[in-house]
Amino acid sequence: MPTTLKIYHEKQTRQLCALHALNNLFQENIYQKAELDNICSNLSPNAWINPHRSLLGLGNYDINVIMTALEIRHCEAFWFDKRKDPSCIDLDKIVGFILNIPLDYKIGAITLPIRKRHWIAVRRIGQHYYNLDSKLRQPELLGTESDVLHFLREQLKEKEQQRELFLVRYRSDCNESPQRWIEESHDINKTAD
């Protein structure tokens, strides 16, 4: 990891991986648990049990909370179709990535037949891409554009694991194509001259 870069990296606490992924993505502590809990309440104001977080209110936020939190900061998230190769992504138009991956639930060395989900942020900092997973002791240097595309490809090829990738970008002109994160050479909606 280049020593001159100051990389913001929150570590995992409780079930707050979505909170950590958002803060790691933006490289600062801009979201708090109370803000995400408020988003949950606004998404389901009349729900006795809120479907957007854990039953006990300890975190475990869903994608609706993440997308709403991104909208507050003038960003938007797009679900990436895993049938496509990540090379179609125009990396210059992306703030970063949020991955949702399954985790085994363990008590000590015993793996229980319960699966949990975990949110991870990946983004470029300086000239390199980093895996900012809050479960890591420190950010993981992925490398160049080709390295991050390889990392994403490897994550998404785990078909039985049901991994999901969301592309995060700043909101811009609403007249643009909703697929504006696709490289022009891969855009099937673009007509030939």
XYZ file of C-alpha atoms in Angstrom:
193
model
C 0.000 0.000 0.000
C 1.517 3.387 -0.952
C 2.633 5.063 2.296
C 1.883 8.635 1.190
C -1.868 8.048 0.895
C -4.166 8.536 3.858
C -6.950 6.001 3.388
C -10.075 6.209 5.513
C -11.040 2.700 6.606
C -13.733 1.920 9.171
C -13.553 -1.485 10.826
C -16.539 -3.752 11.403
C -18.698 -3.181 14.466
C -21.924 -5.070 15.188
C -24.046 -5.428 12.024
C -23.085 -2.028 10.610
C -21.283 -3.129 7.435
C -23.597 -0.977 5.264
C -22.679 2.084 7.332
C -18.970 1.239 7.089
C -19.226 0.569 3.336
C -20.829 3.988 2.768
C -18.262 5.848 4.878
C -15.374 3.908 3.339
C -16.737 4.636 -0.135
C -16.813 8.392 0.533
C -13.556 8.264 2.512
C -14.931 10.071 5.552
C -17.278 9.623 8.485
C -20.380 11.220 6.934
C -23.019 8.669 7.906
C -24.022 7.689 11.435
C -26.181 4.800 12.625
C -28.910 7.272 13.656
C -29.095 8.624 10.086
C -29.499 5.137 8.602
C -32.077 4.241 11.260
C -33.993 7.404 10.336
C -33.920 6.355 6.666
C -35.356 2.960 7.700
C -38.185 4.694 9.542
C -38.923 6.945 6.565
C -38.950 3.987 4.160
C -41.496 2.109 6.302
C -43.099 4.693 8.602
C -46.008 2.526 9.743
C -44.164 -0.762 10.115
C -44.076 -2.274 13.569
C -41.088 -4.398 12.502
C -38.917 -2.491 10.051
C -38.055 -4.647 6.997
C -34.977 -2.565 6.122
C -32.808 -3.465 9.140
C -32.329 -6.214 11.689
C -35.178 -7.066 14.013
C -33.240 -5.739 17.012
C -32.217 -2.521 15.233
C -28.515 -3.379 15.351
C -27.887 -2.641 11.675
C -27.978 -5.218 8.885
C -29.402 -2.558 6.530
C -30.726 -3.508 3.099
C -30.021 -1.965 -0.317
C -32.998 0.405 -0.013
C -31.295 2.137 2.914
C -27.982 2.319 1.044
C -29.611 3.743 -2.089
C -31.513 6.362 -0.090
C -28.351 7.322 1.805
C -26.540 7.722 -1.525
C -29.350 9.905 -2.909
C -28.976 12.255 0.071
C -25.345 12.767 -1.022
C -26.348 13.314 -4.691
C -25.264 9.857 -5.791
C -27.077 6.908 -7.251
C -26.451 3.182 -7.300
C -27.071 0.897 -10.250
C -27.419 -2.845 -9.969
C -24.861 -4.501 -12.269
C -26.140 -7.350 -14.420
C -23.810 -10.271 -13.566
C -24.329 -11.748 -17.025
C -22.170 -8.914 -18.378
C -18.425 -8.715 -18.034
C -17.191 -5.884 -15.771
C -15.005 -4.649 -18.648
C -18.124 -2.895 -19.994
C -18.029 -0.467 -17.037
C -16.710 3.027 -17.751
C -14.567 3.346 -14.628
C -14.137 7.099 -15.124
C -17.862 7.566 -14.444
C -17.937 5.520 -11.246
C -17.340 6.828 -7.701
C -16.908 3.259 -6.543
C -18.561 -0.092 -6.054
C -20.610 -1.679 -3.321
C -20.592 -5.469 -3.211
C -23.077 -7.581 -1.273
C -21.678 -10.992 -0.413
C -22.891 -13.902 1.714
C -21.083 -14.774 4.927
C -21.187 -17.941 6.951
C -22.354 -17.497 10.520
C -19.848 -18.968 12.980
C -19.707 -19.446 16.694
C -16.070 -20.140 17.416
C -14.915 -22.766 14.930
C -18.449 -24.075 14.292
C -20.193 -22.926 11.122
C -23.953 -22.699 11.555
C -26.421 -23.312 8.701
C -27.330 -19.611 8.758
C -26.192 -17.200 6.076
C -25.743 -13.491 6.581
C -25.047 -10.783 4.022
C -22.126 -8.344 4.112
C -21.577 -4.990 2.338
C -18.144 -4.063 0.960
C -16.903 -0.840 -0.665
C -14.324 -0.798 -3.464
C -12.980 2.413 -4.964
C -10.054 4.182 -6.551
C -7.864 6.259 -4.255
C -5.079 8.056 -6.058
C -3.976 5.845 -8.929
C -5.000 2.499 -7.417
C -8.143 0.632 -6.455
C -8.701 -0.683 -2.944
C -10.964 -3.220 -1.293
C -12.267 -1.312 1.750
C -14.034 -4.254 3.390
C -14.649 -3.350 7.043
C -13.738 -6.916 8.056
C -10.172 -6.419 6.783
C -7.495 -5.181 9.194
C -6.452 -2.617 6.595
C -7.487 -1.675 3.045
C -6.476 -4.257 0.458
C -4.604 -2.851 -2.535
C -6.202 -4.290 -5.676
C -4.112 -2.318 -8.169
C -4.894 -0.846 -11.559
C -8.102 -0.726 -13.600
C -7.437 -4.183 -15.032
C -6.822 -5.504 -11.506
C -10.119 -4.157 -10.148
C -11.986 -5.571 -13.151
C -10.373 -8.956 -12.471
C -11.355 -8.694 -8.775
C -14.977 -7.882 -9.682
C -15.073 -10.681 -12.257
C -13.845 -13.164 -9.638
C -16.402 -11.958 -7.089
C -19.291 -12.266 -9.536
C -18.393 -15.677 -10.935
C -19.363 -17.287 -7.607
C -22.863 -18.037 -8.939
C -24.042 -20.239 -6.073
C -23.059 -17.510 -3.606
C -25.517 -14.911 -4.969
C -23.136 -11.969 -4.866
C -24.451 -8.610 -6.036
C -22.579 -5.598 -7.400
C -23.820 -2.022 -7.320
C -22.104 0.782 -9.229
C -22.111 4.154 -7.474
C -21.868 7.420 -9.376
C -22.722 11.054 -8.829
C -26.146 12.073 -10.085
C -26.000 14.230 -13.172
C -28.178 15.279 -16.067
C -31.424 13.304 -15.939
C -31.581 13.409 -19.757
C -28.642 11.020 -19.952
C -29.136 7.351 -20.649
C -29.750 5.291 -17.506
C -26.872 3.072 -18.662
C -24.381 5.978 -18.758
C -21.813 3.958 -16.825
C -21.322 1.567 -19.771
C -18.318 2.097 -22.036
C -19.443 3.421 -25.432
C -18.010 0.367 -27.191
C -20.356 -1.845 -25.102
C -23.501 0.323 -25.297
C -26.124 -1.683 -27.206
C -28.437 1.360 -27.361
C -25.901 3.404 -29.320
C -26.602 3.504 -33.038
C -23.831 3.024 -35.542
C -22.830 6.070 -37.621
